[in-house]
mmCIF file with all atom_site columns, C-alpha atoms in Angstrom:
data_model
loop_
_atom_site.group_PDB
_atom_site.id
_atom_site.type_symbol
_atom_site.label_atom_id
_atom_site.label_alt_id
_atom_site.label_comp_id
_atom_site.label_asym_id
_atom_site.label_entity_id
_atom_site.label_seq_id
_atom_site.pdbx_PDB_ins_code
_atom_site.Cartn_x
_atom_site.Cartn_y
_atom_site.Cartn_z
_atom_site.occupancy
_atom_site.B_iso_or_equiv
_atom_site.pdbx_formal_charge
_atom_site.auth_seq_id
_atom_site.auth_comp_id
_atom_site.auth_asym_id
_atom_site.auth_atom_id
_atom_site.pdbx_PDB_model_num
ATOM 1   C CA . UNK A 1 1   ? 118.206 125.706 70.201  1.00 88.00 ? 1   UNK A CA 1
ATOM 2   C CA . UNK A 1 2   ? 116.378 122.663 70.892  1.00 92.00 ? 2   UNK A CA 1
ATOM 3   C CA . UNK A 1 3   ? 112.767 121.067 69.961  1.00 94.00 ? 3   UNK A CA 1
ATOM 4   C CA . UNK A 1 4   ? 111.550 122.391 73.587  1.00 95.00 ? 4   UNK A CA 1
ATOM 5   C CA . UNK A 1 5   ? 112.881 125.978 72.710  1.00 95.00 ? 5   UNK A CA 1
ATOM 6   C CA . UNK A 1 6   ? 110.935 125.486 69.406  1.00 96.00 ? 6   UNK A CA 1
ATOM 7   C CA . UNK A 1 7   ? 108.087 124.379 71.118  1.00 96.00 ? 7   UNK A CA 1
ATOM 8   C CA . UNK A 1 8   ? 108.287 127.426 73.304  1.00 96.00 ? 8   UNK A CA 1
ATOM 9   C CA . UNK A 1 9   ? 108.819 130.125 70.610  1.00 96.00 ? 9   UNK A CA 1
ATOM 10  C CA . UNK A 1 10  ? 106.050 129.161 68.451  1.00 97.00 ? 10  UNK A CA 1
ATOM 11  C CA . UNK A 1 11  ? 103.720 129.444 72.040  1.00 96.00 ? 11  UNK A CA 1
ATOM 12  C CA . UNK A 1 12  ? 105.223 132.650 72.579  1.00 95.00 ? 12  UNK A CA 1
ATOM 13  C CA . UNK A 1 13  ? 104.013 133.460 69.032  1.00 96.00 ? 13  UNK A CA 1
ATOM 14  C CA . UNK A 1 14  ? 100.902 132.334 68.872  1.00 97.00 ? 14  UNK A CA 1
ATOM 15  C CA . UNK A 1 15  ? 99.970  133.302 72.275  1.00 97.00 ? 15  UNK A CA 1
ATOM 16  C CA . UNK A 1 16  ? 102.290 135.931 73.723  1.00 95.00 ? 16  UNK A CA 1
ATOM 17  C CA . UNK A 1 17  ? 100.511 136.381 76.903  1.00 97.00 ? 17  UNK A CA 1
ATOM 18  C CA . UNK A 1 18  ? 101.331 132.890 78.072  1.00 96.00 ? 18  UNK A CA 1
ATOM 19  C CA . UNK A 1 19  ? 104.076 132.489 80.618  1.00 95.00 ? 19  UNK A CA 1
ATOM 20  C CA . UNK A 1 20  ? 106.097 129.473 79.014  1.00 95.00 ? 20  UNK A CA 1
ATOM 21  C CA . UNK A 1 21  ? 109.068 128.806 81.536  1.00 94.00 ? 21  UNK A CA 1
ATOM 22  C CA . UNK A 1 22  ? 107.758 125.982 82.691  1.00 95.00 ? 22  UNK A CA 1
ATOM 23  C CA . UNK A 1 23  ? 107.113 124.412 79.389  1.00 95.00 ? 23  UNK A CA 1
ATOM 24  C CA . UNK A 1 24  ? 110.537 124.739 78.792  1.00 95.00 ? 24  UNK A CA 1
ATOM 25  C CA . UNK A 1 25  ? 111.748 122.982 82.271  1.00 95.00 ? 25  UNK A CA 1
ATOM 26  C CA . UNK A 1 26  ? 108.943 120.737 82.691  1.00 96.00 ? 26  UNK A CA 1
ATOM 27  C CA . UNK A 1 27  ? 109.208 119.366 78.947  1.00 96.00 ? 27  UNK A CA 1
ATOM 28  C CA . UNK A 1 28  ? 113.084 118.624 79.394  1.00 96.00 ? 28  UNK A CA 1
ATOM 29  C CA . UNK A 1 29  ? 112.602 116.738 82.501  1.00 96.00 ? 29  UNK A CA 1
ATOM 30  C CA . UNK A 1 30  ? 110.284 114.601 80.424  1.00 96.00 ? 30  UNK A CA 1
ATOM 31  C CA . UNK A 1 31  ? 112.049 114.348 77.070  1.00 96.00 ? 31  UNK A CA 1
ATOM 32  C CA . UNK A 1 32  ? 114.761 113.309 79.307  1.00 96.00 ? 32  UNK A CA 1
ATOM 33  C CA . UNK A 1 33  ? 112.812 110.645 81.406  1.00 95.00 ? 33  UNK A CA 1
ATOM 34  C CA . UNK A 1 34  ? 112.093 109.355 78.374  1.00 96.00 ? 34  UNK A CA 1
ATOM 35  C CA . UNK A 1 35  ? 115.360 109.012 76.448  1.00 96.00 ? 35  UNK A CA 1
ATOM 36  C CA . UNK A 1 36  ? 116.971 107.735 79.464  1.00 96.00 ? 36  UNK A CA 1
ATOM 37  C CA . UNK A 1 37  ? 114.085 105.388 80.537  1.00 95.00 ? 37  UNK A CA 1
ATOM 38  C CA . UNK A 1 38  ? 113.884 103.916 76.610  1.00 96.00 ? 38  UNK A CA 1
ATOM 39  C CA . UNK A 1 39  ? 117.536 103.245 76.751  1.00 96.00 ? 39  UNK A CA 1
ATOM 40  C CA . UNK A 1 40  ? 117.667 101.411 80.657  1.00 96.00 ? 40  UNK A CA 1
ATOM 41  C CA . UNK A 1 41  ? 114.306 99.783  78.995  1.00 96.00 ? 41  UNK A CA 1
ATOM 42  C CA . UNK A 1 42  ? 116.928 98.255  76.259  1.00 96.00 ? 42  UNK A CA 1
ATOM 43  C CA . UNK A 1 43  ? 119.224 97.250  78.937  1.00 97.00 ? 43  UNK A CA 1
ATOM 44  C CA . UNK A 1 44  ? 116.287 95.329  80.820  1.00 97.00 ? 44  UNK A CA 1
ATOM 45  C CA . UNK A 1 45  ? 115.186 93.887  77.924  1.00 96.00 ? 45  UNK A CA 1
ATOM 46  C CA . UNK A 1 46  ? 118.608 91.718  77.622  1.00 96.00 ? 46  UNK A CA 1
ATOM 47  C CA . UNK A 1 47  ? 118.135 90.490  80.967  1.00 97.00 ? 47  UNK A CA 1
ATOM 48  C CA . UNK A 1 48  ? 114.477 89.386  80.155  1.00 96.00 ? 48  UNK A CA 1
ATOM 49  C CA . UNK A 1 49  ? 112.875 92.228  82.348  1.00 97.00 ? 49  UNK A CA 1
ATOM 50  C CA . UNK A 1 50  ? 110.875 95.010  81.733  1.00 95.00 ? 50  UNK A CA 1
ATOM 51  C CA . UNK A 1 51  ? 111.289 98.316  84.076  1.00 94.00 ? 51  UNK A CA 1
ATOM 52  C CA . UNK A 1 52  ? 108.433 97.565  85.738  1.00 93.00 ? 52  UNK A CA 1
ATOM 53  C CA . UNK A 1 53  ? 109.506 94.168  86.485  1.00 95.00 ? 53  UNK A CA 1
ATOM 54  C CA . UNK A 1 54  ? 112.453 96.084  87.570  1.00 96.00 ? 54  UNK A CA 1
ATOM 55  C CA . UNK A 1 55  ? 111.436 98.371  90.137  1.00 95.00 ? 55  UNK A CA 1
ATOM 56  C CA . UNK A 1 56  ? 109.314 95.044  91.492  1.00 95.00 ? 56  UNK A CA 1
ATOM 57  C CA . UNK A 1 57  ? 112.637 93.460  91.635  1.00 97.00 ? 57  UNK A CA 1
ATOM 58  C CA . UNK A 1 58  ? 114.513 96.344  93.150  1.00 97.00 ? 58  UNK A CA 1
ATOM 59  C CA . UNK A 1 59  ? 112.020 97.068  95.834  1.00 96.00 ? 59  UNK A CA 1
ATOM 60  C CA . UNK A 1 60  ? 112.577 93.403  97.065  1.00 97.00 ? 60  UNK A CA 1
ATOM 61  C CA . UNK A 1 61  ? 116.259 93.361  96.336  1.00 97.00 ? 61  UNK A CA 1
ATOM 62  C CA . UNK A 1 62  ? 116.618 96.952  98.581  1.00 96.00 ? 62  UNK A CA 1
ATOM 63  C CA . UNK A 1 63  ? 114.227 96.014  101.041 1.00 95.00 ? 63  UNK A CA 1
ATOM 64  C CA . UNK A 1 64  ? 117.450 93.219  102.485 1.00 95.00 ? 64  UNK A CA 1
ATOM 65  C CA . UNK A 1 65  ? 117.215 89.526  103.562 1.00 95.00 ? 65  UNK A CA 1
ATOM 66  C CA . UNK A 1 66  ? 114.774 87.619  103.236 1.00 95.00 ? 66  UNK A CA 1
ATOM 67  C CA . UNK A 1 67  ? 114.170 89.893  100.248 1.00 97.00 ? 67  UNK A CA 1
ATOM 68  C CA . UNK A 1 68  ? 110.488 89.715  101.056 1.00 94.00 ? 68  UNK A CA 1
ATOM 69  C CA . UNK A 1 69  ? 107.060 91.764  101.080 1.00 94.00 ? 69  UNK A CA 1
ATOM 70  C CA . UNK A 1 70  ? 103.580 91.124  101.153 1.00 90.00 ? 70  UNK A CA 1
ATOM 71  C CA . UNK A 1 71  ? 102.001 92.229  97.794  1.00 89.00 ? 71  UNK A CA 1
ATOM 72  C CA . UNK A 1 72  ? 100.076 95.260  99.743  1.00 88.00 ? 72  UNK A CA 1
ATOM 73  C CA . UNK A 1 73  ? 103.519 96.389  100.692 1.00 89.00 ? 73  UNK A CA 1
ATOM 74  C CA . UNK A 1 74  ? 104.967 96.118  96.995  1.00 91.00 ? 74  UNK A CA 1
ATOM 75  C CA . UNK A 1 75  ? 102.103 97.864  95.347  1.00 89.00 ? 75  UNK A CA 1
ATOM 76  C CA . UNK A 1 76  ? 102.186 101.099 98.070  1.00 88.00 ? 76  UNK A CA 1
ATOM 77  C CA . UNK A 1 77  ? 105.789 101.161 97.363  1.00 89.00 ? 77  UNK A CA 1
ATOM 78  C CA . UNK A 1 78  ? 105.218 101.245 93.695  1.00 89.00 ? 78  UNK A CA 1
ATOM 79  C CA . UNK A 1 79  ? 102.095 103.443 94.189  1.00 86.00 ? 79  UNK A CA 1
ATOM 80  C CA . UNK A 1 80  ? 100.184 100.530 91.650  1.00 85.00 ? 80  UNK A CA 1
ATOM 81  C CA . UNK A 1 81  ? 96.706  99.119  92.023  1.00 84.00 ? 81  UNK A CA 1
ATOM 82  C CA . UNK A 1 82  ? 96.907  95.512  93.192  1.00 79.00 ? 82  UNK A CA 1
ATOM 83  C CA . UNK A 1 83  ? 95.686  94.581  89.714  1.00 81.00 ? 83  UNK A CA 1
ATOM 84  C CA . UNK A 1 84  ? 98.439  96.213  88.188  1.00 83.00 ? 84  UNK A CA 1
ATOM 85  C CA . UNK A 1 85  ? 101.090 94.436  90.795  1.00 86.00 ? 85  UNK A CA 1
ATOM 86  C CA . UNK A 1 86  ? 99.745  90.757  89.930  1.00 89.00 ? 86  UNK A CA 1
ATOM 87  C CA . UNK A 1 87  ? 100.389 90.556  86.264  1.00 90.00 ? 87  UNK A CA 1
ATOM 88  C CA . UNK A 1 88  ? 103.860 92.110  86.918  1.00 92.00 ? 88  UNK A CA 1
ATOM 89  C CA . UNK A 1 89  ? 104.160 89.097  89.721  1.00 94.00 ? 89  UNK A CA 1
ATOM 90  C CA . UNK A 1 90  ? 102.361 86.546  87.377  1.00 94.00 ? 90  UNK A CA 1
ATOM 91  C CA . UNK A 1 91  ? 105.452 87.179  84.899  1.00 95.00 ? 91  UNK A CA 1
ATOM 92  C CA . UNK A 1 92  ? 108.458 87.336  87.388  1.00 97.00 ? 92  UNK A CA 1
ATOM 93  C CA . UNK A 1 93  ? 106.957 84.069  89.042  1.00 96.00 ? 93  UNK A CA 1
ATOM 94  C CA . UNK A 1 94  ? 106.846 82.413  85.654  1.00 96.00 ? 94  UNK A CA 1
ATOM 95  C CA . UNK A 1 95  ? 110.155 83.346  84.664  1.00 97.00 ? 95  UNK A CA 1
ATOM 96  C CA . UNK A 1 96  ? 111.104 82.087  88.133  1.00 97.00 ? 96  UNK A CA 1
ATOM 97  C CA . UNK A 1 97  ? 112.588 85.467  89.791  1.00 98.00 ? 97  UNK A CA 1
ATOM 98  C CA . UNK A 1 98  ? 109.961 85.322  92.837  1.00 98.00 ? 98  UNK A CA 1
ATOM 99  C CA . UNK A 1 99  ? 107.796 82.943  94.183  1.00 97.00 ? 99  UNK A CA 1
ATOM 100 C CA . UNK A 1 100 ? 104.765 83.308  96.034  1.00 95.00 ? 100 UNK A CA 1
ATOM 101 C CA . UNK A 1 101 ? 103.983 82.135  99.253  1.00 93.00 ? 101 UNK A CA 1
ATOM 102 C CA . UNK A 1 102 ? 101.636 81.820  103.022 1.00 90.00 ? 102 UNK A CA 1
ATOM 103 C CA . UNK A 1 103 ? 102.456 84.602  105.249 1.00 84.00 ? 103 UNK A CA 1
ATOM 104 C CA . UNK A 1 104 ? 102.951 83.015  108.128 1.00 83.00 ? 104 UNK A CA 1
ATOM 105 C CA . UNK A 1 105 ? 102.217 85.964  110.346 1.00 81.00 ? 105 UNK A CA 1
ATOM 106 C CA . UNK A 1 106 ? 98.811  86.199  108.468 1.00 80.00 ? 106 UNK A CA 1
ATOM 107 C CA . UNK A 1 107 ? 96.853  83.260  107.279 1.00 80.00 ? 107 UNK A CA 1
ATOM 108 C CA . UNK A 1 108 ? 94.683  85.022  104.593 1.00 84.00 ? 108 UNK A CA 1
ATOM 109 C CA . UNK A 1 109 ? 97.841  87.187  103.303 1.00 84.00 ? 109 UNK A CA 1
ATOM 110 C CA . UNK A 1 110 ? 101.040 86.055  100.997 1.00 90.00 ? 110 UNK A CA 1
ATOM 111 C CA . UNK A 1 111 ? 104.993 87.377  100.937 1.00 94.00 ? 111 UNK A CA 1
ATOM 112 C CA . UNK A 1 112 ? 106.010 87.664  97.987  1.00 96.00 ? 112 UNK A CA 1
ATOM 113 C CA . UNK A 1 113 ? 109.844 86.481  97.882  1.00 96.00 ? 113 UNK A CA 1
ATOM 114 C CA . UNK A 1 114 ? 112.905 87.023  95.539  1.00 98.00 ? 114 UNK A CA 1
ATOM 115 C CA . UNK A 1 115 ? 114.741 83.970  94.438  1.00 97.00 ? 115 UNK A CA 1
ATOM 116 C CA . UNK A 1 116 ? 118.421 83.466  93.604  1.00 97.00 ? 116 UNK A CA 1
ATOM 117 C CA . UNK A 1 117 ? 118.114 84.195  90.287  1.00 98.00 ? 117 UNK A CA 1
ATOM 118 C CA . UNK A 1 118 ? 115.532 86.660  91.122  1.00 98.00 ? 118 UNK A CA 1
ATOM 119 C CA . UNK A 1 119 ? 118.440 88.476  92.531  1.00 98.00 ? 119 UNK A CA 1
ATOM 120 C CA . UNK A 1 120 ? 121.226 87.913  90.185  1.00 98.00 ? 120 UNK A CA 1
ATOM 121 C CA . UNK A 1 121 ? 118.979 89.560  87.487  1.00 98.00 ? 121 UNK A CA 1
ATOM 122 C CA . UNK A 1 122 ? 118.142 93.078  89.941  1.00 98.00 ? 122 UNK A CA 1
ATOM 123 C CA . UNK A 1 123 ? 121.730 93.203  90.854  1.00 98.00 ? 123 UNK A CA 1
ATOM 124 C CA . UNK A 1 124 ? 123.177 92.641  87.337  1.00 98.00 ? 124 UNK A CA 1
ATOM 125 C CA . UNK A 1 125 ? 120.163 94.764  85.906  1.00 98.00 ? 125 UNK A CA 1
ATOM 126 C CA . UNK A 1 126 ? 120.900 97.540  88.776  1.00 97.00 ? 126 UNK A CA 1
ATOM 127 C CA . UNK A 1 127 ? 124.609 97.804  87.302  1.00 97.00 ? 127 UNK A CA 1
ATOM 128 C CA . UNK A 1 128 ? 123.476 98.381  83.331  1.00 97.00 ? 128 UNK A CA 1
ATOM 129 C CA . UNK A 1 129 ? 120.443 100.610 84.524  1.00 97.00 ? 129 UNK A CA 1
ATOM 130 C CA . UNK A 1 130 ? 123.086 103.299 86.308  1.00 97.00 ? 130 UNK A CA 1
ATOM 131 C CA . UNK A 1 131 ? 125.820 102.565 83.523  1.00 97.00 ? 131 UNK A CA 1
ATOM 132 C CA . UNK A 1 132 ? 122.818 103.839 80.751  1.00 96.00 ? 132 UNK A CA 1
ATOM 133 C CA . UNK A 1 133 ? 122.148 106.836 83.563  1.00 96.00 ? 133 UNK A CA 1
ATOM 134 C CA . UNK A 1 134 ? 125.584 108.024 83.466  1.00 96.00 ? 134 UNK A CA 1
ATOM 135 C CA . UNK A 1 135 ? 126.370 107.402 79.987  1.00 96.00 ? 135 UNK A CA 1
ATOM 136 C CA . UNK A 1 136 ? 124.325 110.200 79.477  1.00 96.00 ? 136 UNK A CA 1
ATOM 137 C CA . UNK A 1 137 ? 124.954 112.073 82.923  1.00 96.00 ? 137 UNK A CA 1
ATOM 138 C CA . UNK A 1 138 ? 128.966 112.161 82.388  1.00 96.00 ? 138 UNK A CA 1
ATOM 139 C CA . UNK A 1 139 ? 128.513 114.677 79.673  1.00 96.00 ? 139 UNK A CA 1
ATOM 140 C CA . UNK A 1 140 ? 127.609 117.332 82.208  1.00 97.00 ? 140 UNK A CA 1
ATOM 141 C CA . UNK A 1 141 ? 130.944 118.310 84.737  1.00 97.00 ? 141 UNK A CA 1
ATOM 142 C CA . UNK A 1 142 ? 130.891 117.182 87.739  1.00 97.00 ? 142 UNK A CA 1
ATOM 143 C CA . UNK A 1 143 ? 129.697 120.627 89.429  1.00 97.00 ? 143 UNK A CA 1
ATOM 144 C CA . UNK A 1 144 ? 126.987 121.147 86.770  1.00 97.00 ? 144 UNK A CA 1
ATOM 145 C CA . UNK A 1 145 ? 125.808 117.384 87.571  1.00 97.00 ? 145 UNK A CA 1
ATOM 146 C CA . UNK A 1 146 ? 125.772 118.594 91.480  1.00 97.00 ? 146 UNK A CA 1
ATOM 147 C CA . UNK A 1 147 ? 124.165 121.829 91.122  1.00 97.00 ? 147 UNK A CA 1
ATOM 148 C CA . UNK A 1 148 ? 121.688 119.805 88.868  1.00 97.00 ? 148 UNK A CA 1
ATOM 149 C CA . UNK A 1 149 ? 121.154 117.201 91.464  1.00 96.00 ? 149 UNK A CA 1
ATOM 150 C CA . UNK A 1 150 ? 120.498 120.126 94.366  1.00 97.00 ? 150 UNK A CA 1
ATOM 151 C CA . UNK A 1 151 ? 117.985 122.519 91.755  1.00 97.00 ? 151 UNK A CA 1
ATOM 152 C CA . UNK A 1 152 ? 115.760 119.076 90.848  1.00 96.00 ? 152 UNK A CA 1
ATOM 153 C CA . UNK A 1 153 ? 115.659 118.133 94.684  1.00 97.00 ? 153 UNK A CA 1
ATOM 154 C CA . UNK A 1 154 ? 114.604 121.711 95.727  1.00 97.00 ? 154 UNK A CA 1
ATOM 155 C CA . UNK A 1 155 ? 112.025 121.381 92.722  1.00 96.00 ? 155 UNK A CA 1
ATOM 156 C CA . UNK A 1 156 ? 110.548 117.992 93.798  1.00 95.00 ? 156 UNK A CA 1
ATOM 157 C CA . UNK A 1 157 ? 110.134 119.119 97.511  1.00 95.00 ? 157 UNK A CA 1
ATOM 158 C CA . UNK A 1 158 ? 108.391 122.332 96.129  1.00 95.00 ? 158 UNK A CA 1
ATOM 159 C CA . UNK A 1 159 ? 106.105 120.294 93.785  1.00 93.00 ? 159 UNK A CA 1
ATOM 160 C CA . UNK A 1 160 ? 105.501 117.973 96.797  1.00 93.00 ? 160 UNK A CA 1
ATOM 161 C CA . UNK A 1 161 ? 104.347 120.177 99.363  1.00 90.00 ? 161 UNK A CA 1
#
């Protein structure tokens, strides 16, 4: 028994009538976001990044060479208001990881670029992020971790539709 299954029975006490099985999914998911995301947080934090400085980083880092987006681009990705997007970029610029330049296709518009180190931090941050993932994925087997994969993929496109 865990604290969710706790949580759960004293629900099914106090109010019987409820229907409590997604409680019990839905608050795993997110205990487990959270334990995960705390400890790949940790991780960051040695490389001087936060994770959303992170998934700014990434987003550049996957989108390939030049490693460039305009900020529009960046914040739809990230689903973030474009207030939200400039602090994150006033801190990588600062700490030099992207710079911020003209678009040249658009005079009123910027692209917002990773640097060298920009991307020696996202790909050595990329490697410690999935190490802290499977750390704590390994202790499933490898079919449960499959099956798992397949039932959470099936329960996003049925929460998404």
């Amino acid at each position: 028994m865990d604290d969710v299954d706790r949580i759960v029975a004293q629900w099914g006490r106090e109010r019987p009538e409820l229907r409590t099985d997604a409680m019990a999914v839905f608050g795993r998911i997110y205990r487990l976001a959270r334990v995960v995301g705390d400890r790949q947080e940790k991780v960051y934090s040695g490389l001087g990044i936060n994770r959303g400085e992170f998934d700014v980083l990434a987003t550049l880092r996957r989108a390939g060479e030049p490693f460039q987006l305009s900020p529009k681009a960046l914040s739809a990705s990230l689903m973030l208001t474009t207030g939200g997007m400039t602090g994150r970029l006033d801190r990588l610029e600062r700490a030099g990881l992207v710079t911020r330049s003209p678009d040249p296709a658009d005079r009123r518009g910027l692209v917002i670029t990773l640097t060298g180190r920009g991307r020696e931090v996202i790909d050595e941050a990329v490697v410690v992020g999935l190490d802290a993932q499977r750390e704590v994925l390994e202790r499933l087997p490898e079919a449960s971790r499959r099956r798992l994969s397949a039932l959470l993929r099936d329960l996003l496109a049925a929460a998404e539709a």
